[in-house]
Short mmCIF file of C-alpha atoms in Angstrom, two decimals:
data_model
loop_
_atom_site.label_atom_id
_atom_site.label_comp_id
_atom_site.label_asym_id
_atom_site.label_seq_id
_atom_site.Cartn_x
_atom_site.Cartn_y
_atom_site.Cartn_z
CA MET A 1198 -151.44 -11.11 39.26
CA MET A 1199 -155.21 -11.23 40.86
CA PRO A 1200 -157.34 -8.39 39.65
CA ARG A 1201 -157.76 -5.72 42.33
CA GLU A 1202 -161.66 -6.23 42.95
CA ASP A 1203 -160.98 -10.23 43.25
CA SER A 1204 -158.58 -9.73 45.65
CA ASP A 1205 -160.70 -7.13 47.70
CA ARG A 1206 -163.52 -10.01 47.63
CA THR A 1207 -161.10 -12.37 48.96
CA LEU A 1208 -160.37 -9.93 52.00
CA MET A 1209 -163.97 -9.55 52.56
CA ARG A 1210 -164.38 -13.33 52.73
CA ARG A 1211 -161.79 -13.59 55.15
CA LEU A 1212 -163.29 -10.76 57.26
CA LYS A 1213 -166.61 -12.85 57.14
CA ARG A 1214 -164.69 -15.68 58.64
CA GLY A 1215 -163.69 -13.53 61.34
CA ASP A 1216 -159.96 -12.69 60.22
CA GLU A 1217 -159.00 -9.60 61.67
CA ARG A 1218 -156.05 -9.27 59.48
CA ALA A 1219 -158.18 -9.03 56.59
CA LEU A 1220 -159.50 -5.80 58.07
CA THR A 1221 -156.06 -4.27 58.20
CA GLY A 1222 -155.72 -5.35 54.47
CA LEU A 1223 -158.66 -3.41 53.60
CA VAL A 1224 -157.71 -0.47 55.66
CA LEU A 1225 -154.30 -0.37 53.96
CA ARG A 1226 -155.67 -0.53 50.61
CA HIS A 1227 -158.90 1.72 50.75
CA SER A 1228 -158.38 4.15 53.64
CA GLY A 1229 -156.50 6.93 51.57
CA ARG A 1230 -159.34 7.32 49.46
CA MET A 1231 -162.02 7.10 51.82
CA LEU A 1232 -160.13 9.61 54.08
CA ALA A 1233 -159.97 12.11 51.20
CA VAL A 1234 -163.82 11.62 50.55
CA ALA A 1235 -164.47 11.98 54.35
CA SER A 1236 -162.29 15.18 54.74
CA ARG A 1237 -164.05 16.76 51.80
CA LEU A 1238 -167.44 16.06 53.10
CA LEU A 1239 -166.85 16.97 56.89
CA GLY A 1240 -164.37 19.66 56.29
CA SER A 1241 -162.30 18.42 59.30
CA ARG A 1242 -159.47 16.04 59.14
CA ALA A 1243 -159.86 14.86 62.55
CA ASP A 1244 -163.54 14.04 62.13
CA ALA A 1245 -162.55 12.42 58.76
CA GLU A 1246 -160.01 9.99 60.33
CA ASP A 1247 -162.82 9.19 62.89
CA ALA A 1248 -165.35 8.43 60.25
CA VAL A 1249 -163.22 6.31 58.30
CA GLN A 1250 -162.31 4.59 61.48
CA ARG A 1251 -165.90 3.81 62.19
CA ALA A 1252 -166.53 2.75 58.79
CA PHE A 1253 -164.07 -0.02 58.92
CA ILE A 1254 -165.30 -1.29 62.30
CA ARG A 1255 -168.90 -1.35 60.87
CA CYS A 1256 -167.34 -3.10 57.87
CA HIS A 1257 -166.08 -5.68 60.24
CA THR A 1258 -169.13 -6.06 62.42
CA HIS A 1259 -171.26 -6.19 59.54
CA ALA A 1260 -169.26 -8.33 57.33
CA LYS A 1261 -171.86 -11.11 57.31
CA ASP A 1262 -174.14 -8.76 55.53
CA TYR A 1263 -171.83 -8.18 52.42
CA ARG A 1264 -173.08 -9.70 49.44
CA PRO A 1265 -170.62 -10.46 46.30
CA GLU A 1266 -173.11 -8.55 43.90
CA TRP A 1267 -171.74 -5.57 45.72
CA SER A 1268 -168.18 -4.15 44.57
CA VAL A 1269 -166.33 -3.75 47.54
CA THR A 1270 -165.40 -0.16 46.81
CA THR A 1271 -169.21 0.66 46.44
CA TRP A 1272 -169.79 -1.26 49.54
CA LEU A 1273 -167.18 0.63 51.58
CA TYR A 1274 -168.33 4.12 50.14
CA ARG A 1275 -171.94 3.33 51.36
CA ILE A 1276 -170.68 2.48 54.85
CA LEU A 1277 -168.53 5.58 54.92
CA THR A 1278 -171.06 7.97 53.50
CA ASN A 1279 -173.32 6.72 56.21
CA ALA A 1280 -170.78 7.44 58.97
CA CYS A 1281 -170.25 10.95 57.68
CA VAL A 1282 -173.97 11.88 57.34
CA ASP A 1283 -174.49 10.62 60.87
CA GLU A 1284 -171.44 12.81 62.06
CA ILE A 1285 -173.09 15.74 60.22
CA ARG A 1286 -176.64 14.93 62.28
CA ARG A 1287 -174.62 14.93 65.47
CA ARG A 1288 -173.18 18.37 64.58
CA ARG A 1289 -176.52 19.88 64.04
CA ALA A 1290 -177.49 18.54 67.24
CA ARG A 1291 -174.91 20.63 68.77
CA PRO A 1292 -175.34 23.79 66.98
CA GLU A 1293 -172.42 25.82 68.87
CA GLU A 1294 -170.13 23.58 66.43
CA PRO A 1295 -169.88 24.99 62.82
CA LEU A 1296 -171.35 22.84 60.39
CA ALA A 1297 -168.20 22.55 58.06
CA PRO A 1298 -165.02 23.70 59.97
CA VAL A 1299 -162.77 24.79 57.51
CA ALA A 1300 -159.68 22.96 57.07
CA PRO A 1301 -156.27 24.79 56.71
CA ALA A 1302 -155.16 24.62 53.29
CA GLY A 1303 -151.40 23.63 53.93
CA ARG A 1304 -150.31 22.67 50.37
CA ALA A 1305 -149.07 24.28 47.25
CA GLY A 1306 -151.58 25.05 44.46
CA PRO A 1307 -154.75 27.06 44.72
CA GLY A 1308 -154.60 29.84 47.34
CA PRO A 1309 -155.72 29.18 50.67
CA GLU A 1310 -158.62 32.13 50.20
CA THR A 1311 -160.15 29.98 47.09
CA ARG A 1312 -160.14 26.74 48.82
CA VAL A 1313 -161.81 28.39 51.84
CA ASP A 1314 -164.25 29.68 49.53
CA LEU A 1315 -165.14 26.38 48.04
CA GLU A 1316 -165.50 24.90 51.46
CA ARG A 1317 -167.76 27.69 52.54
CA ALA A 1318 -169.88 27.48 49.72
CA LEU A 1319 -170.13 23.46 50.05
CA ALA A 1320 -171.36 23.99 53.53
CA LYS A 1321 -174.36 25.76 52.03
CA VAL A 1322 -175.41 22.63 49.88
CA PRO A 1323 -177.70 20.41 51.75
CA THR A 1324 -176.40 17.07 53.08
CA GLU A 1325 -177.34 14.86 50.44
CA ALA A 1326 -176.43 16.80 47.32
CA ARG A 1327 -173.13 17.64 49.17
CA ALA A 1328 -172.51 13.97 49.79
CA LEU A 1329 -172.99 13.19 46.05
CA LEU A 1330 -170.95 16.10 44.81
CA THR A 1331 -167.94 14.93 47.14
CA LEU A 1332 -168.20 11.36 45.98
CA ARG A 1333 -168.57 12.45 42.17
CA TYR A 1334 -165.55 14.73 42.39
CA VAL A 1335 -163.40 13.40 44.68
CA GLU A 1336 -163.70 10.02 43.50
CA GLY A 1337 -165.03 10.27 40.06
CA LEU A 1338 -168.02 7.64 40.57
CA SER A 1339 -170.68 7.09 38.23
CA TYR A 1340 -174.34 8.15 38.45
CA ASP A 1341 -175.20 4.31 38.96
CA GLU A 1342 -172.49 3.90 41.77
CA LEU A 1343 -173.93 7.02 43.65
CA ALA A 1344 -177.41 5.70 43.18
CA ARG A 1345 -176.36 2.34 44.82
CA ILE A 1346 -174.31 4.11 47.51
CA ARG A 1347 -177.23 6.56 48.65
CA GLY A 1348 -180.25 4.00 47.87
CA ILE A 1349 -181.80 6.72 45.44
CA SER A 1350 -182.73 6.53 41.74
CA VAL A 1351 -180.20 7.66 39.00
CA ASN A 1352 -182.78 10.33 38.21
CA THR A 1353 -182.62 11.69 41.78
CA VAL A 1354 -178.84 11.54 41.82
CA LYS A 1355 -178.79 13.78 38.76
CA SER A 1356 -181.41 16.18 40.05
CA GLN A 1357 -179.59 16.40 43.39
CA LEU A 1358 -176.25 17.10 41.55
CA LYS A 1359 -177.70 19.73 39.48
CA ARG A 1360 -179.20 21.64 42.41
CA GLY A 1361 -175.95 21.15 44.53
CA LYS A 1362 -174.15 22.73 41.53
CA GLU A 1363 -176.57 25.54 41.22
CA ILE A 1364 -176.15 26.45 45.10
CA LEU A 1365 -172.39 26.21 44.61
CA ARG A 1366 -172.24 28.16 41.48
CA ALA A 1367 -174.53 31.13 43.20
CA ALA A 1368 -172.22 31.03 46.39
CA LEU A 1369 -168.94 31.09 44.43
CA THR A 1370 -170.02 34.00 42.20
CA GLU A 1371 -171.11 36.02 44.84
CA ARG A 1372 -167.57 36.85 45.52
CA PRO A 1373 -166.09 38.32 42.46
CA ARG A 1374 -162.72 38.95 44.18
CA SER A 1375 -162.00 35.58 44.81
CA MET A 1376 -163.33 34.15 41.68
CA ARG A 1377 -160.89 36.33 39.76
CA GLU A 1378 -157.89 34.79 42.09
CA GLY A 1379 -159.20 31.05 41.69
CA GLY A 1380 -161.73 30.40 39.27
CA ARG A 1381 -160.73 29.51 35.88
CA MET B 1015 -170.77 42.25 34.86
CA THR B 1016 -173.90 40.95 36.12
CA SER B 1017 -173.76 38.05 38.60
CA GLN B 1018 -175.54 35.81 36.22
CA ALA B 1019 -172.96 36.59 33.44
CA GLN B 1020 -170.14 35.92 36.08
CA GLY B 1021 -172.05 32.61 36.69
CA ARG B 1022 -172.01 31.60 33.12
CA LEU B 1023 -168.28 32.34 32.64
CA PHE B 1024 -167.32 30.55 36.06
CA ASP B 1025 -166.16 27.02 35.09
CA LEU B 1026 -167.69 25.15 38.05
CA GLU B 1027 -166.75 21.57 36.66
CA GLY B 1028 -163.34 22.53 36.48
CA THR B 1029 -163.14 24.05 39.86
CA LEU B 1030 -164.77 21.03 41.59
CA ARG B 1031 -162.38 18.59 39.81
CA ASP B 1032 -159.40 20.65 40.60
CA ARG B 1033 -160.13 21.69 44.26
CA LEU B 1034 -161.65 18.37 45.27
CA ARG B 1035 -158.79 16.21 43.89
CA PRO B 1036 -157.63 13.91 46.76
CA GLU B 1037 -154.54 14.88 48.52
CA PRO B 1038 -151.92 12.22 49.32
CA VAL B 1039 -152.59 10.62 52.72
CA GLU B 1040 -149.58 10.07 55.05
CA ALA B 1041 -148.89 6.22 56.05
CA GLU B 1042 -149.02 7.18 59.60
CA ALA B 1043 -152.83 8.26 59.14
CA VAL B 1044 -153.60 4.88 57.58
CA ARG B 1045 -151.63 3.09 60.52
CA ARG B 1046 -153.64 5.21 63.17
CA ILE B 1047 -157.07 4.25 61.51
CA ALA B 1048 -156.10 0.54 61.32
CA ARG B 1049 -154.89 0.53 65.03
CA GLY B 1050 -157.87 2.43 66.09
CA ALA B 1051 -160.28 0.35 64.44
CA LEU B 1052 -158.77 -3.07 66.16
CA ARG B 1053 -158.82 -1.07 69.45
CA ARG B 1054 -162.26 -0.34 69.11
CA LEU B 1055 -163.19 -3.80 68.08
CA GLN B 1056 -162.26 -4.96 71.51
CA GLN B 1057 -164.24 -2.32 73.18
CA ILE B 1058 -167.16 -3.63 71.43
CA GLU B 1059 -166.44 -7.31 72.64
CA ARG B 1060 -165.98 -5.87 76.21
CA ILE B 1061 -169.34 -4.23 76.57
CA ARG B 1062 -171.36 -7.11 75.17
CA ASP B 1063 -170.67 -8.90 78.52
CA GLY B 1064 -173.97 -10.89 79.79
CA PHE B 1065 -176.73 -8.61 81.56
CA VAL B 1066 -179.89 -9.42 82.87
CA VAL B 1067 -183.22 -7.65 82.82
CA ASP B 1068 -185.66 -7.77 85.58
CA ALA B 1069 -189.09 -6.38 85.20
CA SER B 1070 -192.40 -5.94 87.18
CA GLU B 1071 -195.79 -5.73 85.74
CA ARG B 1072 -195.41 -2.22 84.89
CA GLY B 1073 -191.85 -2.19 83.35
CA VAL B 1074 -188.27 -2.88 83.67
CA VAL B 1075 -187.22 -2.59 87.30
CA ALA B 1076 -183.46 -3.33 86.92
CA VAL B 1077 -180.68 -4.17 84.64
CA ARG B 1078 -177.56 -5.92 86.51
CA ARG B 1079 -174.92 -8.35 85.84
CA GLY B 1080 -175.74 -12.02 87.34
CA ARG B 1081 -178.08 -14.78 87.11
CA ARG B 1082 -181.56 -14.34 85.65
CA ALA B 1083 -184.31 -14.11 88.34
CA GLU B 1084 -187.66 -15.64 87.36
CA ALA B 1085 -190.14 -12.71 86.60
CA ALA B 1086 -193.50 -12.91 88.38
CA GLY B 1087 -196.45 -12.77 85.99
CA ALA B 1088 -196.64 -13.00 82.33
CA ALA B 1089 -196.66 -8.92 81.96
CA ALA B 1090 -193.40 -9.04 83.89
CA ARG B 1091 -191.94 -11.82 81.82
CA ARG B 1092 -192.91 -9.96 78.51
CA PHE B 1093 -191.18 -6.86 79.81
CA SER B 1094 -188.17 -8.49 80.84
CA GLU B 1095 -187.87 -10.60 77.58
CA ARG B 1096 -188.57 -7.32 75.57
CA GLY B 1097 -185.99 -5.20 77.65
CA ARG B 1098 -183.26 -8.14 77.34
CA GLU B 1099 -184.03 -8.03 73.27
CA GLU B 1100 -183.64 -4.20 73.05
CA LEU B 1101 -180.53 -4.08 75.48
CA HIS B 1102 -178.74 -6.54 73.14
CA GLU B 1103 -179.83 -4.64 70.07
CA TYR B 1104 -178.53 -1.52 71.67
CA LEU B 1105 -175.32 -3.07 72.86
CA ASP B 1106 -174.79 -4.64 69.04
CA GLY B 1107 -175.25 -0.93 67.63
CA GLN B 1108 -178.62 -1.89 66.24
CA ARG B 1109 -180.91 0.40 68.35
CA SER B 1110 -180.86 4.16 69.18
CA PHE B 1111 -183.92 4.13 71.61
CA PHE B 1112 -185.55 2.04 74.11
CA ASP B 1113 -189.31 1.29 73.65
CA VAL B 1114 -189.91 -0.97 76.68
CA PRO B 1115 -191.38 0.77 79.62
CA VAL B 1116 -189.29 1.35 82.60
CA ASP B 1117 -190.81 1.04 86.31
CA LEU B 1118 -189.20 3.74 88.51
CA SER B 1119 -192.24 3.73 90.92
CA PRO B 1120 -190.19 1.78 93.57
CA LEU B 1121 -187.78 4.50 94.05
CA ALA B 1122 -187.91 7.79 96.19
CA THR B 1123 -189.26 11.06 94.50
CA PHE B 1124 -185.76 12.82 94.19
CA GLN B 1125 -184.04 9.68 92.50
CA ARG B 1126 -187.12 9.17 90.14
CA ARG B 1127 -186.87 12.66 89.10
CA VAL B 1128 -183.18 12.49 88.38
CA LEU B 1129 -183.65 9.40 86.23
CA GLU B 1130 -186.40 10.76 84.53
CA GLY B 1131 -184.42 13.79 83.66
CA ALA B 1132 -181.48 11.51 82.36
CA MET B 1133 -184.05 9.72 80.04
CA ARG B 1134 -184.33 12.96 78.42
CA VAL B 1135 -180.94 13.30 77.58
CA PRO B 1136 -180.94 12.33 73.77
CA PHE B 1137 -179.03 9.16 72.21
CA GLY B 1138 -175.41 10.18 71.53
CA GLU B 1139 -175.49 13.33 73.51
CA THR B 1140 -174.17 14.19 77.06
CA THR B 1141 -175.14 16.56 79.57
CA SER B 1142 -173.62 17.62 83.07
CA TYR B 1143 -174.49 16.87 86.49
CA SER B 1144 -175.33 20.31 87.29
CA ALA B 1145 -177.21 20.85 83.99
CA LEU B 1146 -179.50 17.89 84.84
CA ALA B 1147 -179.96 19.30 88.32
CA ALA B 1148 -181.02 22.49 86.80
CA ARG B 1149 -183.45 20.79 84.49
CA ILE B 1150 -185.09 18.99 87.42
CA GLY B 1151 -185.53 22.20 89.38
CA ARG B 1152 -182.90 21.45 91.86
CA PRO B 1153 -179.96 23.67 90.88
CA GLY B 1154 -177.10 23.39 93.05
CA ALA B 1155 -177.86 19.83 93.51
CA ALA B 1156 -175.28 18.55 91.27
CA ARG B 1157 -173.63 16.19 94.01
CA ALA B 1158 -176.98 14.69 94.96
CA VAL B 1159 -177.90 14.16 91.34
CA GLY B 1160 -174.57 12.32 90.80
CA SER B 1161 -175.13 10.12 93.87
CA ALA B 1162 -178.89 9.45 92.66
CA LEU B 1163 -177.32 8.25 89.17
CA GLY B 1164 -174.72 6.38 90.97
CA ARG B 1165 -177.55 4.15 92.26
CA ASN B 1166 -179.54 3.87 88.92
CA PRO B 1167 -181.06 0.24 88.97
CA VAL B 1168 -181.83 0.53 85.32
CA PRO B 1169 -178.60 1.57 83.63
CA PHE B 1170 -178.29 1.62 79.65
CA ILE B 1171 -182.17 2.08 79.30
CA VAL B 1172 -182.08 5.01 81.88
CA PRO B 1173 -178.79 6.56 80.08
CA CYS B 1174 -176.99 7.72 83.27
CA HIS B 1175 -173.87 7.24 81.12
CA ARG B 1176 -174.84 10.25 79.23
CA VAL B 1177 -174.21 12.50 82.35
CA LEU B 1178 -170.65 13.90 82.81
CA ARG B 1179 -168.75 16.41 84.97
CA GLY B 1180 -168.89 20.08 83.97
CA ASP B 1181 -165.38 19.89 82.72
CA HIS B 1182 -166.35 16.85 80.27
CA SER B 1183 -164.56 14.45 82.32
CA LEU B 1184 -166.42 11.04 83.09
CA GLY B 1185 -167.37 11.46 86.56
CA GLY B 1186 -168.51 8.11 87.86
CA TYR B 1187 -170.19 4.76 86.66
CA ALA B 1188 -171.29 1.79 88.41
CA PHE B 1189 -169.62 -0.63 85.68
CA GLY B 1190 -166.52 1.45 85.72
CA LEU B 1191 -165.41 4.26 83.74
CA PRO B 1192 -164.16 2.35 80.60
CA MET B 1193 -167.55 1.05 80.35
CA LYS B 1194 -168.80 4.42 80.51
CA SER B 1195 -166.57 5.84 77.85
CA ASP B 1196 -167.31 2.64 75.65
CA LEU B 1197 -170.95 3.42 75.87
CA LEU B 1198 -170.58 6.91 74.78
CA GLU B 1199 -168.27 5.72 71.69
CA LEU B 1200 -170.95 3.05 70.94
CA GLU B 1201 -173.53 5.64 70.76
CA ARG B 1202 -171.47 7.84 68.72
CA SER B 1203 -171.05 5.10 66.36
CA THR B 1204 -174.43 3.94 66.06
CA SER B 1205 -176.69 5.62 63.21
CA VAL B 1206 -180.09 7.36 64.61
CA LEU B 1207 -181.97 7.57 61.28
CA GLU B 1208 -181.85 5.04 58.57
CA GLY B 1209 -183.82 4.40 55.49
CA CYS B 1210 -184.77 1.23 53.62
CA THR B 1211 -183.54 1.58 49.92
CA SER B 1212 -186.41 -0.74 48.79
CA THR B 1213 -189.16 0.69 50.52
CA HIS B 1214 -187.86 4.23 50.96
CA ILE B 1215 -189.45 4.34 54.32
CA LEU B 1216 -187.20 6.18 57.08
CA CYS B 1217 -186.92 4.91 60.58
CA ARG B 1218 -185.12 5.15 63.67
CA VAL B 1219 -182.70 2.78 64.17
CA GLY B 1220 -184.22 -0.03 66.56
CA CYS B 1221 -187.81 0.22 64.75
CA HIS B 1222 -189.17 -3.26 63.91
CA ALA B 1223 -190.23 -2.13 60.34
CA LEU B 1224 -186.30 -1.34 59.73
CA ALA B 1225 -185.57 -4.65 61.18
CA ARG B 1226 -187.25 -6.60 58.55
CA SER B 1227 -185.29 -4.88 55.83
CA ARG B 1228 -181.95 -6.34 54.44
CA PRO B 1229 -178.84 -4.72 56.23
CA ASP B 1230 -177.44 -3.95 52.94
CA HIS B 1231 -180.77 -2.26 52.01
CA ARG B 1232 -180.02 0.72 54.69
CA VAL B 1233 -178.62 3.96 54.21
CA THR B 1234 -178.17 6.77 57.08
CA PHE B 1235 -179.65 10.14 57.00
CA ALA B 1236 -179.08 13.17 58.88
CA SER B 1237 -182.62 14.51 59.17
CA VAL B 1238 -186.03 13.58 58.22
CA GLU B 1239 -185.75 16.76 55.67
CA ASP B 1240 -182.72 15.19 54.10
CA ALA B 1241 -184.21 11.84 53.52
CA ARG B 1242 -187.61 13.68 52.37
CA SER B 1243 -185.27 15.72 49.82
CA VAL B 1244 -184.44 12.36 47.91
CA GLY B 1245 -187.92 10.83 48.23
CA TYR B 1246 -187.77 8.80 51.57
CA ARG B 1247 -191.13 9.14 53.99
CA PRO B 1248 -191.19 8.77 57.47
CA CYS B 1249 -192.19 5.37 59.10
CA ARG B 1250 -195.78 5.64 60.70
CA LEU B 1251 -194.58 3.09 63.27
CA CYS B 1252 -191.55 4.82 64.92
CA ARG B 1253 -192.41 8.24 63.82
CA PRO B 1254 -189.02 9.67 63.25
CA ASP B 1255 -190.70 12.90 62.37
CA ALA B 1256 -192.06 13.37 65.91
CA ALA B 1257 -189.17 12.21 67.85
#
């Protein structure tokens, strides 16, 4: 069987040639994980679907700019994070909309309250650090990949993550009752 | 227990790994994304239809469908050429602002004020006919504002498509309502602030300095402050910090 990355690159090559079926192939393969990142970053499932859709459109319209030195996954996360960050800019321009609408929990596992606490706490983290935290903890990406995706140095990635975590920790431990119920 | 002590005991790493774990995504959502992306690609093709840009010696006077008219004078030719380039970049999702001057001097005072008001509606945003009427000091003249916008000779560059009815329905548009909604969608899909990853300079999308950078060397930022926080500085040409 062809290695996954090779076959991603084959899809990108086909997309570069204008083959729209290759786009469907990339969507089927990657949109699940991209949706997970976007949902966590934007706090809204509808906005997340929109952002993932935009990311794939951009992937198609900018396929000619793709260079094989990029892993397709990293390339897609760069485009996706760009789309999500721009959505955050738009929300700021319309302050009547909350910055991170709280998504309903709707699944078994941790109680909705702790979930809501974490989303509220994440909303307090500045955009750049929040994007890095999300990519790191939803997708488990390395410092190098994060640096590549956001166009910053590995040192900046580390300092942003550290700062983000400090803010999260302070926000989450402000609420001892929720911490007892959800923290471990 | 002090909050510092609580902070030390609290397992943030574990909480993040646990709570941010991806949830399964239903197949229907994936199909929705694929269908939506292909539909929007067709919209993008639709709005790239040929438009021509006419200019006077003071700036662009008209954007219309049809054959190119020969501009009289070197300045008019330059404005017409620049307007055409900027319009193509805008329709291509590569530009979030127009730099080329617009010449509204041939128009009647009321229409000129309406169009100048429309030019202040930011990229990617919308306003209503009545809010625009109030903004130009003519509250209650929403209908007249609508008809002045309907006769906008410089669509796209004077963004009359950003003005909607009070109930957020589209209202009218000279090139048809599908075009109006495609343009609003185009603006929602175009970034406004991008930084170059090799120079660490932040530009407004459409700036010449940014256009010189490799496309895969660009990242989007939500604000000048966000970009500064990771070591980017605002461009001195397009001044995103002053916009």
